[in-house]
Coordinates of C-alpha atoms in Angstrom, one line a residue:
X1 CA 94.1 120.3 72.5
X2 CA 96.7 117.3 73.1
X3 CA 96.0 114.0 71.3
X4 CA 95.9 112.0 74.5
X5 CA 95.4 108.7 72.7
X6 CA 98.7 109.2 70.6
X7 CA 100.5 109.7 73.7
X8 CA 98.9 106.7 75.3
X9 CA 99.8 104.5 72.3
X10 CA 103.3 105.6 72.4
X11 CA 103.7 104.9 76.1
X12 CA 102.2 101.4 75.6
X13 CA 104.6 100.7 72.7
X14 CA 107.6 101.8 75.0
X15 CA 106.5 99.6 77.7
X16 CA 105.2 96.5 76.0
X17 CA 106.7 96.6 72.4
X18 CA 104.6 96.7 69.2
X19 CA 101.2 95.3 69.1
X20 CA 100.5 92.4 66.7
X21 CA 96.8 93.0 66.6
X22 CA 94.1 95.6 67.2
X23 CA 90.5 95.6 67.2
X24 CA 88.0 98.3 67.5
X25 CA 84.7 98.5 69.1
X26 CA 82.1 101.4 69.2
X27 CA 79.1 101.4 71.3
X28 CA 76.0 103.5 70.7
X29 CA 76.8 107.0 72.1
X30 CA 80.4 106.5 73.1
X31 CA 83.9 107.0 71.5
X32 CA 85.5 104.2 69.6
X33 CA 87.6 101.9 71.9
X34 CA 90.5 100.0 70.6
X35 CA 92.1 96.9 72.3
X36 CA 95.7 96.3 71.3
X37 CA 97.4 92.8 71.8
X38 CA 100.9 92.7 72.6
X39 CA 102.6 89.3 72.0
X40 CA 104.5 87.2 74.6
X41 CA 108.2 88.1 73.5
X42 CA 108.8 89.6 76.9
X43 CA 110.8 88.4 79.9
X44 CA 108.0 85.7 80.9
X45 CA 108.4 84.4 77.2
X46 CA 104.5 83.4 77.0
X47 CA 102.6 86.2 78.7
X48 CA 100.1 88.1 76.1
X49 CA 99.1 91.6 77.2
X50 CA 95.9 93.3 76.0
X51 CA 95.5 97.0 76.6
X52 CA 92.7 99.3 75.9
X53 CA 93.1 102.5 73.8
X54 CA 90.3 105.1 73.9
X55 CA 88.9 104.9 77.4
X56 CA 91.4 107.8 78.5
X57 CA 90.1 110.1 75.6
X58 CA 87.5 111.6 78.1
X59 CA 88.0 112.1 81.8
X60 CA 85.8 109.9 84.3
X61 CA 83.4 111.8 86.0
X62 CA 81.5 111.5 89.2
X63 CA 78.1 109.8 88.4
X64 CA 76.5 112.2 90.9
X65 CA 77.8 115.2 89.2
X66 CA 75.1 117.2 87.2
X67 CA 77.5 118.0 84.3
X68 CA 80.7 115.9 83.4
X69 CA 83.8 118.2 83.3
X70 CA 85.3 117.8 79.9
X71 CA 88.8 118.4 81.1
X72 CA 89.3 117.5 84.8
X73 CA 89.0 114.1 86.1
X74 CA 90.8 110.8 86.3
X75 CA 91.9 109.1 83.1
X76 CA 92.8 105.4 82.8
X77 CA 93.3 102.6 80.3
X78 CA 93.1 98.9 81.3
X79 CA 95.7 96.3 80.9
X80 CA 95.3 92.4 81.1
X81 CA 98.0 89.8 81.2
X82 CA 97.6 86.0 80.4
X83 CA 99.7 83.2 79.5
X84 CA 99.5 82.8 76.0
X85 CA 98.5 79.5 74.2
X86 CA 96.4 77.8 77.0
X87 CA 93.1 79.3 76.0
X88 CA 91.3 81.2 73.4
X89 CA 92.2 84.6 75.1
X90 CA 92.1 86.6 71.9
X91 CA 88.2 86.6 72.3
X92 CA 88.7 88.9 75.5
X93 CA 88.9 91.9 73.2
X94 CA 85.1 92.8 73.1
X95 CA 84.7 92.2 76.9
X96 CA 87.7 94.6 77.6
X97 CA 86.3 97.1 75.3
X98 CA 82.8 96.9 77.1
X99 CA 84.8 97.4 80.4
X100 CA 86.7 100.3 78.9
X101 CA 83.4 102.1 77.8
X102 CA 81.7 101.5 81.0
X103 CA 82.7 105.0 82.5
X104 CA 81.1 106.7 79.3
X105 CA 78.1 104.3 79.2
X106 CA 77.4 103.8 83.0
X107 CA 79.0 106.8 84.4
X108 CA 81.3 104.9 86.6
X109 CA 84.8 105.9 87.9
X110 CA 87.2 102.8 87.3
X111 CA 89.7 102.7 90.3
X112 CA 91.9 100.2 91.9
X113 CA 89.9 98.0 94.3
X114 CA 87.0 98.2 92.0
X115 CA 85.2 94.9 90.5
X116 CA 84.1 95.0 86.9
X117 CA 81.8 92.3 85.8
X118 CA 81.0 91.7 82.1
X119 CA 78.3 88.9 83.1
X120 CA 79.8 86.2 80.7
X121 CA 83.1 84.4 80.4
X122 CA 86.0 86.8 79.6
X123 CA 87.0 84.3 76.9
X124 CA 85.4 80.8 75.8
X125 CA 85.6 78.6 78.7
X126 CA 87.0 81.0 81.2
X127 CA 86.3 80.4 84.7
X128 CA 86.1 84.2 85.0
X129 CA 83.3 86.8 84.3
X130 CA 84.7 89.6 86.2
X131 CA 88.1 91.3 87.2
X132 CA 89.7 93.2 90.1
X133 CA 91.1 96.5 89.2
X134 CA 94.7 96.5 90.7
X135 CA 97.0 99.3 91.5
X136 CA 98.8 101.1 88.5
X137 CA 102.5 101.8 88.1
X138 CA 104.0 98.4 87.8
X139 CA 104.0 97.4 84.1
X140 CA 103.2 100.5 82.4
X141 CA 104.0 103.9 84.3
X142 CA 101.5 106.9 84.6
X143 CA 101.5 109.1 81.6
X144 CA 101.7 112.7 82.9
X145 CA 99.8 115.3 80.7
X146 CA 99.9 119.0 80.7
X147 CA 97.8 120.8 83.4
X148 CA 94.9 120.8 83.8
X149 CA 94.6 117.4 82.6
X150 CA 95.0 114.4 85.1
X151 CA 97.5 111.8 84.3
X152 CA 96.6 108.6 82.4
X153 CA 96.9 105.6 84.7
X154 CA 97.3 102.1 83.2
X155 CA 95.1 100.0 85.5
X156 CA 96.1 96.2 85.6
X157 CA 93.0 93.7 85.6
X158 CA 93.2 90.6 87.6
X159 CA 90.6 87.9 86.4
X160 CA 88.3 86.9 89.3
X161 CA 86.2 83.5 89.6
X162 CA 82.4 84.1 90.7
X163 CA 83.3 82.9 94.2
X164 CA 86.3 85.1 94.4
X165 CA 84.2 88.1 93.3
X166 CA 81.6 87.2 95.8
X167 CA 84.2 86.9 98.6
X168 CA 85.9 90.2 97.7
X169 CA 82.5 91.9 98.1
X170 CA 82.5 90.8 101.7
X171 CA 86.1 90.9 102.8
X172 CA 87.5 93.5 100.3
X173 CA 90.1 93.7 97.7
X174 CA 93.2 93.7 99.8
X175 CA 91.9 90.6 101.6
X176 CA 91.4 88.8 98.3
X177 CA 94.9 90.0 96.9
X178 CA 96.4 88.7 100.3
X179 CA 94.7 85.4 99.8
X180 CA 96.1 85.0 96.3
X181 CA 99.6 85.8 97.6
X182 CA 99.6 83.4 100.5
X183 CA 98.5 80.4 98.1
X184 CA 100.9 81.4 95.3
X185 CA 98.1 82.0 92.9
X186 CA 99.3 82.5 89.2
X187 CA 96.9 85.2 88.2
X188 CA 98.0 84.8 84.5
X189 CA 96.7 81.3 84.3
X190 CA 93.8 81.6 82.0
X191 CA 92.3 78.4 83.3
X192 CA 93.2 78.5 87.0
X193 CA 90.8 77.4 89.8
X194 CA 89.5 79.7 92.6
X195 CA 91.8 80.3 95.4
X196 CA 90.9 78.3 98.6
X197 CA 88.3 80.7 100.5
X198 CA 87.6 78.9 103.6

């Protein structure tokens, strides 16, 4: 059996460089999830990236299915990008691991357009308790695996304020993203205010 996580880490290193920190979290009854921190030595200069490693070890399965398929099904890891030095964003490691474990713990399929809520600030003082899952393929390319395994998709996470999350539930993910775009919202600002939603 192919070592999916070794391939995933190699893809992350190719796209983001070498991580300068990693933390591991294990939840009862789940596989271990690591979160890697990639320092801000990229083109943006100050953007720190956090990526999960472990979510893709198992395929996500339909919660309505009687038995989870051990081979077939979507696989993903999560990537969060924030401006460094403006908040204690390194405390996001545990919330990210919680989100990465949610397919195993809650039987959910994490896909673009979904909202994921951790029920507490993503880091101390953060105005966000949830994230919007964005389309993959921009920052880290999908990792193709041998048949019959599905490719691993690297899903960007966009932090949402509670007001934005509530508005998104009514109007949809695309409408919220258009609102962010129209207002020139810096989605990497760890202390940004909610976008105008009138």
